[in-house]
Amino acid sequence: MLTIENLNKNFGGLQAVRNCSFEIKEGTITGLIGPNGAGKTTTFSMIAGELAPTSGRIVFEGKDIAGLPTHEMFHRGIVRTFQIPHEFAKMTVLENLMVVPPEQPGERLFANWISRGQVKRREREVRDRAEDALEFLSISHLGDEQAGNLSGGQKKLLELGRTMMTDAKLVLLDEPGAGVNPTLLLKIREMISRLREERDYTFCVIEHDMDLIASLCDPVIVLAEGTVLMQGHMTEVRSNPDVLDAYLGGGEEN
């Protein structure tokens, strides 16, 4: 589904990503791990369109998309979540989901005057989809709660819900387990697995919780100093001496 070829990103004199190459196969949950400063977040940002590569190719479904803006990536089916959720705090959980689908007729002023029936039908469709997402995630009881009042783990579930409101093909999850209590972490892991199995999502996951990566991801790609150190099953990763050395020498996150 996604091929990264010789990807590079420079910030002045700092090379955060260098000659990075790997593939993400359709239908997998691929882990992207590495010590602080390995270039994981920078790589994610280039795939999602938030940063343009200095050089290299990002090929998604056979087309080079390197340098396209975030809204273009979104329309092609690449969706990203963040380590710190970006919810609309003063809107309800249900409203947070309903604003996601693009090109809703109700967003156009004149459509509300001359195409009221179309606007209402589409709003009902979006609401039904949002309620389905809440039910799937077992958070229907939070639908009328302001999103800013949710716990950290509940906000991560809301992030997954927002991806369900799109026609996502590839979902980039940035530390879905960060700051989440163990009970909700199990729920998040279950939901990611179910979305892959039941709704054909493909995931790429950045995560520092190695137990979460081991239980979810195959393959696992290890980055170090901006490039791929190795790729394989988590059992191979954990036994690789180069990986252990890389983690002992980590610096700041990019």
PDB file of C-alpha atoms in Angstrom:
ATOM      1  CA  MET A   1       0.000   0.000   0.000  1.00  0.00           C
ATOM      2  CA  LEU A   2       2.762   2.461   0.954  1.00  0.00           C
ATOM      3  CA  THR A   3       6.385   2.493  -0.140  1.00  0.00           C
ATOM      4  CA  ILE A   4       8.976   4.870   1.316  1.00  0.00           C
ATOM      5  CA  GLU A   5      12.031   5.220  -0.927  1.00  0.00           C
ATOM      6  CA  ASN A   6      15.250   6.950   0.174  1.00  0.00           C
ATOM      7  CA  LEU A   7      13.354   9.537   2.201  1.00  0.00           C
ATOM      8  CA  ASN A   8      15.368  12.454   3.595  1.00  0.00           C
ATOM      9  CA  LYS A   9      14.441  15.433   5.736  1.00  0.00           C
ATOM     10  CA  ASN A  10      16.833  18.190   6.745  1.00  0.00           C
ATOM     11  CA  PHE A  11      16.201  21.008   9.201  1.00  0.00           C
ATOM     12  CA  GLY A  12      19.059  23.355   8.442  1.00  0.00           C
ATOM     13  CA  GLY A  13      22.191  21.443   9.377  1.00  0.00           C
ATOM     14  CA  LEU A  14      20.260  18.654  11.110  1.00  0.00           C
ATOM     15  CA  GLN A  15      19.339  15.580   9.090  1.00  0.00           C
ATOM     16  CA  ALA A  16      16.376  14.113  10.953  1.00  0.00           C
ATOM     17  CA  VAL A  17      15.606  11.402   8.369  1.00  0.00           C
ATOM     18  CA  ARG A  18      18.219   9.961   6.010  1.00  0.00           C
ATOM     19  CA  ASN A  19      17.841   7.458   3.190  1.00  0.00           C
ATOM     20  CA  CYS A  20      14.856   5.885   4.919  1.00  0.00           C
ATOM     21  CA  SER A  21      13.131   3.073   2.992  1.00  0.00           C
ATOM     22  CA  PHE A  22      10.383   0.645   4.024  1.00  0.00           C
ATOM     23  CA  GLU A  23       6.992  -0.692   2.960  1.00  0.00           C
ATOM     24  CA  ILE A  24       3.597  -0.982   4.619  1.00  0.00           C
ATOM     25  CA  LYS A  25       1.485  -3.816   3.264  1.00  0.00           C
ATOM     26  CA  GLU A  26      -2.276  -3.536   2.988  1.00  0.00           C
ATOM     27  CA  GLY A  27      -4.172  -5.062   5.895  1.00  0.00           C
ATOM     28  CA  THR A  28      -1.270  -5.014   8.362  1.00  0.00           C
ATOM     29  CA  ILE A  29      -0.662  -3.249  11.644  1.00  0.00           C
ATOM     30  CA  THR A  30       2.933  -2.119  11.218  1.00  0.00           C
ATOM     31  CA  GLY A  31       4.889  -0.882  14.220  1.00  0.00           C
ATOM     32  CA  LEU A  32       7.367   1.985  13.864  1.00  0.00           C
ATOM     33  CA  ILE A  33       9.680   2.126  16.858  1.00  0.00           C
ATOM     34  CA  GLY A  34      13.062   3.531  17.817  1.00  0.00           C
ATOM     35  CA  PRO A  35      14.806   5.567  20.482  1.00  0.00           C
ATOM     36  CA  ASN A  36      14.108   9.259  21.012  1.00  0.00           C
ATOM     37  CA  GLY A  37      15.559  11.176  18.074  1.00  0.00           C
ATOM     38  CA  ALA A  38      15.161   8.269  15.634  1.00  0.00           C
ATOM     39  CA  GLY A  39      13.008  10.320  13.229  1.00  0.00           C
ATOM     40  CA  LYS A  40       9.704   8.498  13.769  1.00  0.00           C
ATOM     41  CA  THR A  41       7.491  11.554  14.177  1.00  0.00           C
ATOM     42  CA  THR A  42       9.224  13.385  11.339  1.00  0.00           C
ATOM     43  CA  THR A  43       8.611  10.408   9.055  1.00  0.00           C
ATOM     44  CA  PHE A  44       4.949  10.317  10.084  1.00  0.00           C
ATOM     45  CA  SER A  45       4.634  14.032   9.393  1.00  0.00           C
ATOM     46  CA  MET A  46       5.996  13.597   5.873  1.00  0.00           C
ATOM     47  CA  ILE A  47       3.624  10.708   5.117  1.00  0.00           C
ATOM     48  CA  ALA A  48       0.675  12.749   6.431  1.00  0.00           C
ATOM     49  CA  GLY A  49       1.643  15.842   4.418  1.00  0.00           C
ATOM     50  CA  GLU A  50       2.541  18.100   7.340  1.00  0.00           C
ATOM     51  CA  LEU A  51       6.179  18.249   6.219  1.00  0.00           C
ATOM     52  CA  ALA A  52       7.592  18.086   2.706  1.00  0.00           C
ATOM     53  CA  PRO A  53      10.581  15.748   2.266  1.00  0.00           C
ATOM     54  CA  THR A  54      13.941  17.211   1.352  1.00  0.00           C
ATOM     55  CA  SER A  55      14.233  14.335  -1.103  1.00  0.00           C
ATOM     56  CA  GLY A  56      12.919  10.826  -1.690  1.00  0.00           C
ATOM     57  CA  ARG A  57       9.596   9.273  -2.653  1.00  0.00           C
ATOM     58  CA  ILE A  58       6.397   8.397  -0.787  1.00  0.00           C
ATOM     59  CA  VAL A  59       4.384   6.082  -3.027  1.00  0.00           C
ATOM     60  CA  PHE A  60       0.794   5.378  -1.970  1.00  0.00           C
ATOM     61  CA  GLU A  61      -1.247   2.942  -4.051  1.00  0.00           C
ATOM     62  CA  GLY A  62       1.195   3.351  -6.939  1.00  0.00           C
ATOM     63  CA  LYS A  63       1.338   7.174  -6.982  1.00  0.00           C
ATOM     64  CA  ASP A  64       4.095   9.415  -5.632  1.00  0.00           C
ATOM     65  CA  ILE A  65       2.447  11.675  -3.066  1.00  0.00           C
ATOM     66  CA  ALA A  66       5.562  13.215  -1.520  1.00  0.00           C
ATOM     67  CA  GLY A  67       5.011  16.885  -0.712  1.00  0.00           C
ATOM     68  CA  LEU A  68       1.223  16.899  -1.111  1.00  0.00           C
ATOM     69  CA  PRO A  69      -0.577  18.919   1.613  1.00  0.00           C
ATOM     70  CA  THR A  70      -2.516  17.308   4.451  1.00  0.00           C
ATOM     71  CA  HIS A  71      -5.957  17.839   2.891  1.00  0.00           C
ATOM     72  CA  GLU A  72      -4.827  15.986  -0.247  1.00  0.00           C
ATOM     73  CA  MET A  73      -3.544  13.099   1.879  1.00  0.00           C
ATOM     74  CA  PHE A  74      -6.877  13.051   3.723  1.00  0.00           C
ATOM     75  CA  HIS A  75      -8.856  12.778   0.499  1.00  0.00           C
ATOM     76  CA  ARG A  76      -6.592   9.943  -0.663  1.00  0.00           C
ATOM     77  CA  GLY A  77      -7.353   7.997   2.509  1.00  0.00           C
ATOM     78  CA  ILE A  78      -4.367   8.745   4.780  1.00  0.00           C
ATOM     79  CA  VAL A  79      -5.469   9.793   8.261  1.00  0.00           C
ATOM     80  CA  ARG A  80      -3.290  10.625  11.255  1.00  0.00           C
ATOM     81  CA  THR A  81      -3.919  10.756  14.990  1.00  0.00           C
ATOM     82  CA  PHE A  82      -1.668  12.526  17.483  1.00  0.00           C
ATOM     83  CA  GLN A  83       0.077  11.654  20.733  1.00  0.00           C
ATOM     84  CA  ILE A  84      -1.853  14.551  22.317  1.00  0.00           C
ATOM     85  CA  PRO A  85      -5.448  14.360  20.987  1.00  0.00           C
ATOM     86  CA  HIS A  86      -6.723  17.422  19.114  1.00  0.00           C
ATOM     87  CA  GLU A  87     -10.392  17.298  20.056  1.00  0.00           C
ATOM     88  CA  PHE A  88     -12.829  20.225  19.893  1.00  0.00           C
ATOM     89  CA  ALA A  89     -13.074  20.579  23.663  1.00  0.00           C
ATOM     90  CA  LYS A  90     -16.305  22.609  23.820  1.00  0.00           C
ATOM     91  CA  MET A  91     -18.210  20.365  21.425  1.00  0.00           C
ATOM     92  CA  THR A  92     -19.825  17.089  22.407  1.00  0.00           C
ATOM     93  CA  VAL A  93     -18.277  13.755  21.529  1.00  0.00           C
ATOM     94  CA  LEU A  94     -21.002  13.174  18.938  1.00  0.00           C
ATOM     95  CA  GLU A  95     -20.417  16.614  17.388  1.00  0.00           C
ATOM     96  CA  ASN A  96     -16.672  15.921  17.229  1.00  0.00           C
ATOM     97  CA  LEU A  97     -17.444  12.946  15.019  1.00  0.00           C
ATOM     98  CA  MET A  98     -20.061  14.677  12.890  1.00  0.00           C
ATOM     99  CA  VAL A  99     -17.746  17.500  11.779  1.00  0.00           C
ATOM    100  CA  VAL A 100     -15.253  15.070  10.218  1.00  0.00           C
ATOM    101  CA  PRO A 101     -16.826  13.960   6.891  1.00  0.00           C
ATOM    102  CA  PRO A 102     -15.859  16.398   4.110  1.00  0.00           C
ATOM    103  CA  GLU A 103     -18.081  18.302   1.698  1.00  0.00           C
ATOM    104  CA  GLN A 104     -21.287  18.212   3.716  1.00  0.00           C
ATOM    105  CA  PRO A 105     -23.981  20.286   1.931  1.00  0.00           C
ATOM    106  CA  GLY A 106     -24.915  22.015   5.190  1.00  0.00           C
ATOM    107  CA  GLU A 107     -21.526  23.727   5.163  1.00  0.00           C
ATOM    108  CA  ARG A 108     -22.698  25.852   2.231  1.00  0.00           C
ATOM    109  CA  LEU A 109     -24.900  28.800   3.215  1.00  0.00           C
ATOM    110  CA  PHE A 110     -27.183  28.751   0.194  1.00  0.00           C
ATOM    111  CA  ALA A 111     -27.732  24.989   0.416  1.00  0.00           C
ATOM    112  CA  ASN A 112     -29.429  25.534   3.763  1.00  0.00           C
ATOM    113  CA  TRP A 113     -31.960  27.784   2.004  1.00  0.00           C
ATOM    114  CA  ILE A 114     -32.589  26.038  -1.300  1.00  0.00           C
ATOM    115  CA  SER A 115     -31.673  22.375  -0.586  1.00  0.00           C
ATOM    116  CA  ARG A 116     -32.958  21.830   2.926  1.00  0.00           C
ATOM    117  CA  GLY A 117     -34.065  18.268   2.196  1.00  0.00           C
ATOM    118  CA  GLN A 118     -30.628  17.297   0.912  1.00  0.00           C
ATOM    119  CA  VAL A 119     -28.958  18.954   3.901  1.00  0.00           C
ATOM    120  CA  LYS A 120     -31.194  17.115   6.382  1.00  0.00           C
ATOM    121  CA  ARG A 121     -30.716  13.736   4.662  1.00  0.00           C
ATOM    122  CA  ARG A 122     -26.936  14.100   4.703  1.00  0.00           C
ATOM    123  CA  GLU A 123     -26.944  15.247   8.331  1.00  0.00           C
ATOM    124  CA  ARG A 124     -28.988  12.188   9.271  1.00  0.00           C
ATOM    125  CA  GLU A 125     -26.537   9.934   7.421  1.00  0.00           C
ATOM    126  CA  VAL A 126     -23.579  11.537   9.191  1.00  0.00           C
ATOM    127  CA  ARG A 127     -25.301  11.287  12.572  1.00  0.00           C
ATOM    128  CA  ASP A 128     -26.103   7.607  12.003  1.00  0.00           C
ATOM    129  CA  ARG A 129     -22.472   6.949  11.084  1.00  0.00           C
ATOM    130  CA  ALA A 130     -21.282   8.794  14.179  1.00  0.00           C
ATOM    131  CA  GLU A 131     -23.630   6.848  16.425  1.00  0.00           C
ATOM    132  CA  ASP A 132     -22.420   3.608  14.814  1.00  0.00           C
ATOM    133  CA  ALA A 133     -18.819   4.591  15.588  1.00  0.00           C
ATOM    134  CA  LEU A 134     -19.696   5.353  19.212  1.00  0.00           C
ATOM    135  CA  GLU A 135     -21.439   2.003  19.550  1.00  0.00           C
ATOM    136  CA  PHE A 136     -18.517   0.151  17.939  1.00  0.00           C
ATOM    137  CA  LEU A 137     -16.123   1.777  20.418  1.00  0.00           C
ATOM    138  CA  SER A 138     -18.493   1.181  23.367  1.00  0.00           C
ATOM    139  CA  ILE A 139     -18.647   4.879  24.240  1.00  0.00           C
ATOM    140  CA  SER A 140     -22.249   5.650  23.257  1.00  0.00           C
ATOM    141  CA  HIS A 141     -22.855   6.816  26.838  1.00  0.00           C
ATOM    142  CA  LEU A 142     -20.381   9.656  26.218  1.00  0.00           C
ATOM    143  CA  GLY A 143     -22.068  11.009  23.096  1.00  0.00           C
ATOM    144  CA  ASP A 144     -23.481  14.124  24.781  1.00  0.00           C
ATOM    145  CA  GLU A 145     -20.404  14.771  26.946  1.00  0.00           C
ATOM    146  CA  GLN A 146     -18.137  17.703  26.107  1.00  0.00           C
ATOM    147  CA  ALA A 147     -14.992  16.234  24.583  1.00  0.00           C
ATOM    148  CA  GLY A 148     -12.770  18.349  26.820  1.00  0.00           C
ATOM    149  CA  ASN A 149     -14.120  16.483  29.847  1.00  0.00           C
ATOM    150  CA  LEU A 150     -12.942  13.064  28.656  1.00  0.00           C
ATOM    151  CA  SER A 151     -10.030  11.200  30.187  1.00  0.00           C
ATOM    152  CA  GLY A 152      -6.857  10.696  28.177  1.00  0.00           C
ATOM    153  CA  GLY A 153      -7.836   7.177  27.185  1.00  0.00           C
ATOM    154  CA  GLN A 154     -11.353   8.218  26.213  1.00  0.00           C
ATOM    155  CA  LYS A 155      -9.884  10.942  23.998  1.00  0.00           C
ATOM    156  CA  LYS A 156      -7.756   8.307  22.264  1.00  0.00           C
ATOM    157  CA  LEU A 157     -10.932   6.311  21.586  1.00  0.00           C
ATOM    158  CA  LEU A 158     -12.518   9.483  20.221  1.00  0.00           C
ATOM    159  CA  GLU A 159      -9.527   9.849  17.883  1.00  0.00           C
ATOM    160  CA  LEU A 160     -10.203   6.330  16.584  1.00  0.00           C
ATOM    161  CA  GLY A 161     -13.851   7.260  16.187  1.00  0.00           C
ATOM    162  CA  ARG A 162     -12.932  10.241  14.051  1.00  0.00           C
ATOM    163  CA  THR A 163     -10.931   8.009  11.718  1.00  0.00           C
ATOM    164  CA  MET A 164     -14.085   5.898  11.348  1.00  0.00           C
ATOM    165  CA  MET A 165     -15.926   8.965  10.035  1.00  0.00           C
ATOM    166  CA  THR A 166     -13.589   9.074   7.017  1.00  0.00           C
ATOM    167  CA  ASP A 167     -12.921   6.767   4.093  1.00  0.00           C
ATOM    168  CA  ALA A 168      -9.540   5.976   5.633  1.00  0.00           C
ATOM    169  CA  LYS A 169      -7.299   3.390   4.021  1.00  0.00           C
ATOM    170  CA  LEU A 170      -4.111   3.989   6.010  1.00  0.00           C
ATOM    171  CA  VAL A 171      -4.288   5.226   9.608  1.00  0.00           C
ATOM    172  CA  LEU A 172      -1.145   6.624  11.244  1.00  0.00           C
ATOM    173  CA  LEU A 173      -1.405   6.264  15.021  1.00  0.00           C
ATOM    174  CA  ASP A 174       1.031   8.376  17.036  1.00  0.00           C
ATOM    175  CA  GLU A 175       1.458   6.782  20.477  1.00  0.00           C
ATOM    176  CA  PRO A 176      -2.118   5.596  21.037  1.00  0.00           C
ATOM    177  CA  GLY A 177      -1.095   4.199  24.425  1.00  0.00           C
ATOM    178  CA  ALA A 178       0.569   7.328  25.820  1.00  0.00           C
ATOM    179  CA  GLY A 179      -0.965   8.451  29.105  1.00  0.00           C
ATOM    180  CA  VAL A 180      -3.683   5.791  29.023  1.00  0.00           C
ATOM    181  CA  ASN A 181      -4.599   3.663  32.034  1.00  0.00           C
ATOM    182  CA  PRO A 182      -4.198  -0.123  31.652  1.00  0.00           C
ATOM    183  CA  THR A 183      -7.925  -0.849  31.366  1.00  0.00           C
ATOM    184  CA  LEU A 184      -8.512   1.619  28.533  1.00  0.00           C
ATOM    185  CA  LEU A 185      -5.241   0.566  26.911  1.00  0.00           C
ATOM    186  CA  LEU A 186      -6.648  -2.937  26.517  1.00  0.00           C
ATOM    187  CA  LYS A 187      -9.785  -1.404  24.986  1.00  0.00           C
ATOM    188  CA  ILE A 188      -7.766   0.676  22.523  1.00  0.00           C
ATOM    189  CA  ARG A 189      -5.739  -2.369  21.506  1.00  0.00           C
ATOM    190  CA  GLU A 190      -8.951  -4.340  20.964  1.00  0.00           C
ATOM    191  CA  MET A 191     -10.480  -1.564  18.837  1.00  0.00           C
ATOM    192  CA  ILE A 192      -7.405  -1.254  16.619  1.00  0.00           C
ATOM    193  CA  SER A 193      -7.422  -5.009  16.017  1.00  0.00           C
ATOM    194  CA  ARG A 194     -11.153  -5.038  15.279  1.00  0.00           C
ATOM    195  CA  LEU A 195     -10.880  -2.121  12.845  1.00  0.00           C
ATOM    196  CA  ARG A 196      -8.207  -4.047  10.946  1.00  0.00           C
ATOM    197  CA  GLU A 197     -10.129  -7.336  10.987  1.00  0.00           C
ATOM    198  CA  GLU A 198     -13.707  -6.112  10.510  1.00  0.00           C
ATOM    199  CA  ARG A 199     -13.300  -2.882   8.536  1.00  0.00           C
ATOM    200  CA  ASP A 200     -10.107  -3.563   6.547  1.00  0.00           C
ATOM    201  CA  TYR A 201      -8.058  -0.682   7.941  1.00  0.00           C
ATOM    202  CA  THR A 202      -4.298  -0.653   7.538  1.00  0.00           C
ATOM    203  CA  PHE A 203      -2.362   0.840  10.449  1.00  0.00           C
ATOM    204  CA  CYS A 204       1.105   2.186  11.114  1.00  0.00           C
ATOM    205  CA  VAL A 205       1.757   2.724  14.820  1.00  0.00           C
ATOM    206  CA  ILE A 206       4.405   4.761  16.641  1.00  0.00           C
ATOM    207  CA  GLU A 207       4.567   3.585  20.227  1.00  0.00           C
ATOM    208  CA  HIS A 208       7.043   3.395  23.116  1.00  0.00           C
ATOM    209  CA  ASP A 209       5.094   0.668  24.924  1.00  0.00           C
ATOM    210  CA  MET A 210       6.878  -2.413  23.606  1.00  0.00           C
ATOM    211  CA  ASP A 211       4.285  -4.798  25.048  1.00  0.00           C
ATOM    212  CA  LEU A 212       1.555  -2.984  23.099  1.00  0.00           C
ATOM    213  CA  ILE A 213       3.658  -3.151  19.934  1.00  0.00           C
ATOM    214  CA  ALA A 214       4.352  -6.866  20.489  1.00  0.00           C
ATOM    215  CA  SER A 215       0.655  -7.649  20.950  1.00  0.00           C
ATOM    216  CA  LEU A 216      -0.541  -5.591  17.961  1.00  0.00           C
ATOM    217  CA  CYS A 217       2.102  -5.260  15.294  1.00  0.00           C
ATOM    218  CA  ASP A 218       3.670  -7.487  12.676  1.00  0.00           C
ATOM    219  CA  PRO A 219       5.984  -6.433  11.157  1.00  0.00           C
ATOM    220  CA  VAL A 220       7.911  -3.998  13.341  1.00  0.00           C
ATOM    221  CA  ILE A 221      10.245  -1.442  11.748  1.00  0.00           C
ATOM    222  CA  VAL A 222      13.064  -0.038  13.875  1.00  0.00           C
ATOM    223  CA  LEU A 223      14.414   3.431  13.117  1.00  0.00           C
ATOM    224  CA  ALA A 224      17.701   4.753  14.469  1.00  0.00           C
ATOM    225  CA  GLU A 225      19.367   8.040  13.572  1.00  0.00           C
ATOM    226  CA  GLY A 226      16.794   8.663  10.862  1.00  0.00           C
ATOM    227  CA  THR A 227      17.128   5.425   8.953  1.00  0.00           C
ATOM    228  CA  VAL A 228      15.836   1.845   9.120  1.00  0.00           C
ATOM    229  CA  LEU A 229      17.938  -0.306  11.408  1.00  0.00           C
ATOM    230  CA  MET A 230      15.956  -3.519  10.934  1.00  0.00           C
ATOM    231  CA  GLN A 231      12.511  -4.936  10.230  1.00  0.00           C
ATOM    232  CA  GLY A 232      10.916  -8.130  11.471  1.00  0.00           C
ATOM    233  CA  HIS A 233       8.758  -9.753  14.106  1.00  0.00           C
ATOM    234  CA  MET A 234       8.968  -8.327  17.618  1.00  0.00           C
ATOM    235  CA  THR A 235      10.752 -11.423  18.887  1.00  0.00           C
ATOM    236  CA  GLU A 236      13.561 -10.775  16.390  1.00  0.00           C
ATOM    237  CA  VAL A 237      13.637  -7.075  17.244  1.00  0.00           C
ATOM    238  CA  ARG A 238      13.994  -7.705  20.966  1.00  0.00           C
ATOM    239  CA  SER A 239      16.906 -10.074  20.467  1.00  0.00           C
ATOM    240  CA  ASN A 240      18.859  -7.882  18.028  1.00  0.00           C
ATOM    241  CA  PRO A 241      22.000  -6.407  19.672  1.00  0.00           C
ATOM    242  CA  ASP A 242      22.032  -3.419  17.277  1.00  0.00           C
ATOM    243  CA  VAL A 243      18.545  -2.472  18.451  1.00  0.00           C
ATOM    244  CA  LEU A 244      19.614  -2.671  22.086  1.00  0.00           C
ATOM    245  CA  ASP A 245      22.637  -0.467  21.345  1.00  0.00           C
ATOM    246  CA  ALA A 246      20.438   2.069  19.526  1.00  0.00           C
ATOM    247  CA  TYR A 247      18.063   2.379  22.469  1.00  0.00           C
ATOM    248  CA  LEU A 248      20.918   2.857  24.902  1.00  0.00           C
ATOM    249  CA  GLY A 249      22.207   5.771  22.815  1.00  0.00           C
ATOM    250  CA  GLY A 250      18.887   7.651  22.183  1.00  0.00           C
ATOM    251  CA  GLY A 251      18.584  11.431  22.253  1.00  0.00           C
ATOM    252  CA  GLU A 252      15.703  13.856  21.646  1.00  0.00           C
ATOM    253  CA  GLU A 253      12.577  12.944  19.683  1.00  0.00           C
ATOM    254  CA  ASN A 254      12.234  14.391  16.183  1.00  0.00           C
TER     255      ASN A 254
END
